[in-house]
Amino acid sequence: MRRVTVVVALMSVLVAVTACGDDPGAEPDTSAATVTTRATTPTTTPVVDTSSPASETQPTTTPTTEPFPSRDVLNYLQDMQGIAVRVGELVLDMRAANNDWDNRSESGVTYAQTEARLVDIEVRALALRDDIGLIEPPPDRGLPVEHQTAWVALGQMADAATDALAGLRSPDTGERRRAALAEFLVAYERFAGAFDRIVQIIGRGAEVSLPTTGTTVAETTTTTEAETTTTTGGDATTTTEAGTTTTTEGDTTTTTEADTTTTTEGDTGGQSSVPPAPDIEYQVVEEGDSSVEGAVRIWLTVQVEAGTTKSELGQLGERLGFEYRLSDEYQALAIYFVHFPEGIDTLGTWIHAPYGEWNRADEVDRGDYSEHQIGNHTVEKDWGLLPTDAQMNLYRRYLEYRDGQDGSVAEEELIAQAAAEFGVDVEEIDAAIAAWEAWLAG
């Protein structure tokens, strides 16, 4: 899969760029520095004031002098939320792979397919174990203790994922694999408990809802996702249907009915599961804050790979919106989609705002998404018009050359001078410029 997980570094919680006002006609300044992580209606663009660089003065990180949660604490929360999103996906995939194999007469999955799925799960579990080890918890309010618990739990999940794969490959009738699944789910519950306590300590990010398993540490009541859940306790294996609540004490499992949570387009803030990211490569290359009094408004420029469809852009918008709501609790989010960063929003814009309108952000309270709607103004781009890499390189060289001149030379003469400087024909620069303009218009 070519998915690029940018969740770990994608949320810059305290970007402090002062807004120009509520005029949506200005485009974001693409000269701003590229960031690792964190869009316009067909006729409107959020106002971006780049006269005040984001957070030039770094606040102190001393817990005793800086209000809690500090910047370091919020950055740590973002990192852990990114880990939690990936863990949630991993658990869903582990459950699905085992359930499909246990019910292969109905699901139709083959041994080779199941083995490939468990190999992928093992690789991702090991990567999560390594990634959480690179995150340094702040020394505030017991966070190191909870972080250590989460880290150990991810290590146990990784070990269990390895054992589940070995169990599939073993000659037994599934006992080892099911036992490993039980260990995996119990370790996951330990991680989920530690993550919940981290969220409670910091007091932010409670919107994250990790999938439930029906497996408990001590006694826990959980609600399953829209998949079947296999719970193993001792020698007994019980499979519950979606929309049920499973409580486990020791080796005894009981199942009761449970309520289900549905998500509508206008209320994505209450989402109980992580929206899937499309199978495309992407990167948040710029992030800005166009907030006005009473409204937190964030905009992003997101670069995607060639061939990305309008449907995939919409799916990516929903995923990024979910991720940014975890800590920023925006009132409006706009995403400009591009392939070349110079294009501003050549692939269109995705907006999540009250009633789908950027300029109505101040009509709702921060964190209330009940009136939010999605304005998907992305486009189905004609990728046949995409300039070649050589054309883009030449076009960028020409722009750099042109920007270095005093502006007194006519365009035609300037192109001739640049061609001589680069050792290329004038026609090559003309063709590169024409290719870029056709891409913008197409």
mmCIF file of C-alpha atoms in Angstrom, residues 43-173:
data_model
loop_
_atom_site.group_PDB
_atom_site.id
_atom_site.type_symbol
_atom_site.label_atom_id
_atom_site.label_comp_id
_atom_site.label_asym_id
_atom_site.label_seq_id
_atom_site.Cartn_x
_atom_site.Cartn_y
_atom_site.Cartn_z
ATOM 1 C CA THR A 43 -14.817 31.104 -6.229
ATOM 2 C CA THR A 44 -13.559 31.814 -2.711
ATOM 3 C CA THR A 45 -10.243 31.518 -0.926
ATOM 4 C CA PRO A 46 -9.613 31.916 2.815
ATOM 5 C CA VAL A 47 -7.712 35.000 3.824
ATOM 6 C CA VAL A 48 -4.181 34.329 4.925
ATOM 7 C CA ASP A 49 -2.038 36.964 6.604
ATOM 8 C CA THR A 50 1.594 35.986 6.299
ATOM 9 C CA SER A 51 2.870 39.251 7.751
ATOM 10 C CA SER A 52 3.144 37.584 11.142
ATOM 11 C CA PRO A 53 5.264 34.407 10.924
ATOM 12 C CA ALA A 54 3.972 31.453 12.917
ATOM 13 C CA SER A 55 5.332 31.153 16.409
ATOM 14 C CA GLU A 56 8.633 32.980 15.971
ATOM 15 C CA THR A 57 8.934 33.266 19.727
ATOM 16 C CA GLN A 58 9.030 29.797 21.223
ATOM 17 C CA PRO A 59 7.394 29.516 24.668
ATOM 18 C CA THR A 60 9.379 28.102 27.518
ATOM 19 C CA THR A 61 9.071 24.369 28.002
ATOM 20 C CA THR A 62 9.508 24.492 31.779
ATOM 21 C CA PRO A 63 6.400 22.836 33.236
ATOM 22 C CA THR A 64 6.547 25.004 36.351
ATOM 23 C CA THR A 65 6.406 28.313 34.475
ATOM 24 C CA GLU A 66 4.317 27.525 31.381
ATOM 25 C CA PRO A 67 0.568 26.939 31.617
ATOM 26 C CA PHE A 68 -0.465 23.321 31.277
ATOM 27 C CA PRO A 69 -0.757 21.881 28.679
ATOM 28 C CA SER A 70 2.386 23.433 27.261
ATOM 29 C CA ARG A 71 3.477 23.330 23.636
ATOM 30 C CA ASP A 72 5.623 20.280 24.356
ATOM 31 C CA VAL A 73 2.694 18.483 25.965
ATOM 32 C CA LEU A 74 0.391 19.257 23.035
ATOM 33 C CA ASN A 75 3.028 18.138 20.547
ATOM 34 C CA TYR A 76 3.390 14.915 22.507
ATOM 35 C CA LEU A 77 -0.387 14.438 22.405
ATOM 36 C CA GLN A 78 -0.351 14.846 18.623
ATOM 37 C CA ASP A 79 2.334 12.204 18.314
ATOM 38 C CA MET A 80 0.408 9.807 20.524
ATOM 39 C CA GLN A 81 -2.832 10.453 18.648
ATOM 40 C CA GLY A 82 -1.043 9.518 15.460
ATOM 41 C CA ILE A 83 0.126 6.300 17.062
ATOM 42 C CA ALA A 84 -3.411 5.624 18.356
ATOM 43 C CA VAL A 85 -4.952 6.054 14.897
ATOM 44 C CA ARG A 86 -2.523 3.514 13.453
ATOM 45 C CA VAL A 87 -3.079 1.118 16.339
ATOM 46 C CA GLY A 88 -6.835 1.307 15.811
ATOM 47 C CA GLU A 89 -6.436 0.418 12.149
ATOM 48 C CA LEU A 90 -4.112 -2.438 13.067
ATOM 49 C CA VAL A 91 -6.623 -3.944 15.502
ATOM 50 C CA LEU A 92 -9.427 -3.791 12.962
ATOM 51 C CA ASP A 93 -7.227 -5.498 10.390
ATOM 52 C CA MET A 94 -6.100 -8.190 12.842
ATOM 53 C CA ARG A 95 -9.665 -8.984 13.830
ATOM 54 C CA ALA A 96 -10.829 -9.060 10.235
ATOM 55 C CA ALA A 97 -7.969 -11.305 9.084
ATOM 56 C CA ASN A 98 -8.594 -13.853 11.830
ATOM 57 C CA ASN A 99 -12.369 -13.772 11.493
ATOM 58 C CA ASP A 100 -12.176 -14.220 7.736
ATOM 59 C CA TRP A 101 -9.853 -17.186 8.147
ATOM 60 C CA ASP A 102 -11.973 -18.795 10.851
ATOM 61 C CA ASN A 103 -15.006 -18.384 8.583
ATOM 62 C CA ARG A 104 -13.194 -19.073 5.303
ATOM 63 C CA SER A 105 -15.955 -21.317 4.021
ATOM 64 C CA GLU A 106 -18.149 -18.224 3.916
ATOM 65 C CA SER A 107 -15.589 -15.448 3.356
ATOM 66 C CA GLY A 108 -13.771 -17.344 0.589
ATOM 67 C CA VAL A 109 -10.312 -16.172 1.672
ATOM 68 C CA THR A 110 -7.351 -18.374 0.851
ATOM 69 C CA TYR A 111 -4.418 -19.357 2.998
ATOM 70 C CA ALA A 112 -2.078 -17.221 0.872
ATOM 71 C CA GLN A 113 -4.304 -14.156 1.311
ATOM 72 C CA THR A 114 -4.511 -14.641 5.069
ATOM 73 C CA GLU A 115 -0.785 -15.186 5.371
ATOM 74 C CA ALA A 116 -0.101 -11.978 3.433
ATOM 75 C CA ARG A 117 -2.479 -10.057 5.701
ATOM 76 C CA LEU A 118 -0.828 -11.349 8.866
ATOM 77 C CA VAL A 119 2.634 -10.585 7.482
ATOM 78 C CA ASP A 120 1.514 -6.992 6.860
ATOM 79 C CA ILE A 121 0.053 -6.768 10.368
ATOM 80 C CA GLU A 122 3.294 -8.052 11.887
ATOM 81 C CA VAL A 123 5.365 -5.475 9.954
ATOM 82 C CA ARG A 124 3.065 -2.621 11.013
ATOM 83 C CA ALA A 125 3.011 -3.768 14.646
ATOM 84 C CA LEU A 126 6.805 -3.859 14.775
ATOM 85 C CA ALA A 127 6.961 -0.386 13.208
ATOM 86 C CA LEU A 128 4.528 0.973 15.801
ATOM 87 C CA ARG A 129 6.607 -0.504 18.607
ATOM 88 C CA ASP A 130 9.687 1.229 17.217
ATOM 89 C CA ASP A 131 7.917 4.542 16.514
ATOM 90 C CA ILE A 132 6.455 4.959 19.996
ATOM 91 C CA GLY A 133 9.940 4.329 21.392
ATOM 92 C CA LEU A 134 11.135 7.451 19.568
ATOM 93 C CA ILE A 135 8.532 9.661 21.271
ATOM 94 C CA GLU A 136 9.775 11.403 24.411
ATOM 95 C CA PRO A 137 6.987 12.034 26.945
ATOM 96 C CA PRO A 138 7.073 15.339 28.847
ATOM 97 C CA PRO A 139 7.769 15.006 32.591
ATOM 98 C CA ASP A 140 4.363 16.460 33.461
ATOM 99 C CA ARG A 141 1.707 14.835 35.663
ATOM 100 C CA GLY A 142 2.532 11.173 35.270
ATOM 101 C CA LEU A 143 2.778 11.152 31.473
ATOM 102 C CA PRO A 144 6.057 9.161 31.482
ATOM 103 C CA VAL A 145 4.398 6.349 33.448
ATOM 104 C CA GLU A 146 1.427 6.090 31.096
ATOM 105 C CA HIS A 147 3.718 6.358 28.086
ATOM 106 C CA GLN A 148 5.797 3.469 29.371
ATOM 107 C CA THR A 149 2.621 1.402 29.779
ATOM 108 C CA ALA A 150 1.560 2.188 26.204
ATOM 109 C CA TRP A 151 5.041 1.360 24.899
ATOM 110 C CA VAL A 152 5.175 -1.991 26.665
ATOM 111 C CA ALA A 153 1.668 -2.822 25.418
ATOM 112 C CA LEU A 154 2.670 -2.109 21.810
ATOM 113 C CA GLY A 155 5.663 -4.385 22.243
ATOM 114 C CA GLN A 156 3.332 -7.135 23.458
ATOM 115 C CA MET A 157 1.049 -6.528 20.476
ATOM 116 C CA ALA A 158 4.016 -6.850 18.133
ATOM 117 C CA ASP A 159 5.100 -10.114 19.788
ATOM 118 C CA ALA A 160 1.551 -11.458 19.547
ATOM 119 C CA ALA A 161 1.302 -10.478 15.884
ATOM 120 C CA THR A 162 4.478 -12.434 15.200
ATOM 121 C CA ASP A 163 3.086 -15.414 17.090
ATOM 122 C CA ALA A 164 -0.256 -15.224 15.252
ATOM 123 C CA LEU A 165 1.565 -15.512 11.950
ATOM 124 C CA ALA A 166 3.612 -18.421 13.254
ATOM 125 C CA GLY A 167 0.381 -20.018 14.466
ATOM 126 C CA LEU A 168 -1.175 -19.750 11.018
ATOM 127 C CA ARG A 169 1.870 -21.463 9.556
ATOM 128 C CA SER A 170 1.932 -24.186 12.223
ATOM 129 C CA PRO A 171 0.384 -27.648 11.652
ATOM 130 C CA ASP A 172 -2.139 -27.356 14.521
ATOM 131 C CA THR A 173 -5.830 -26.633 14.028
#
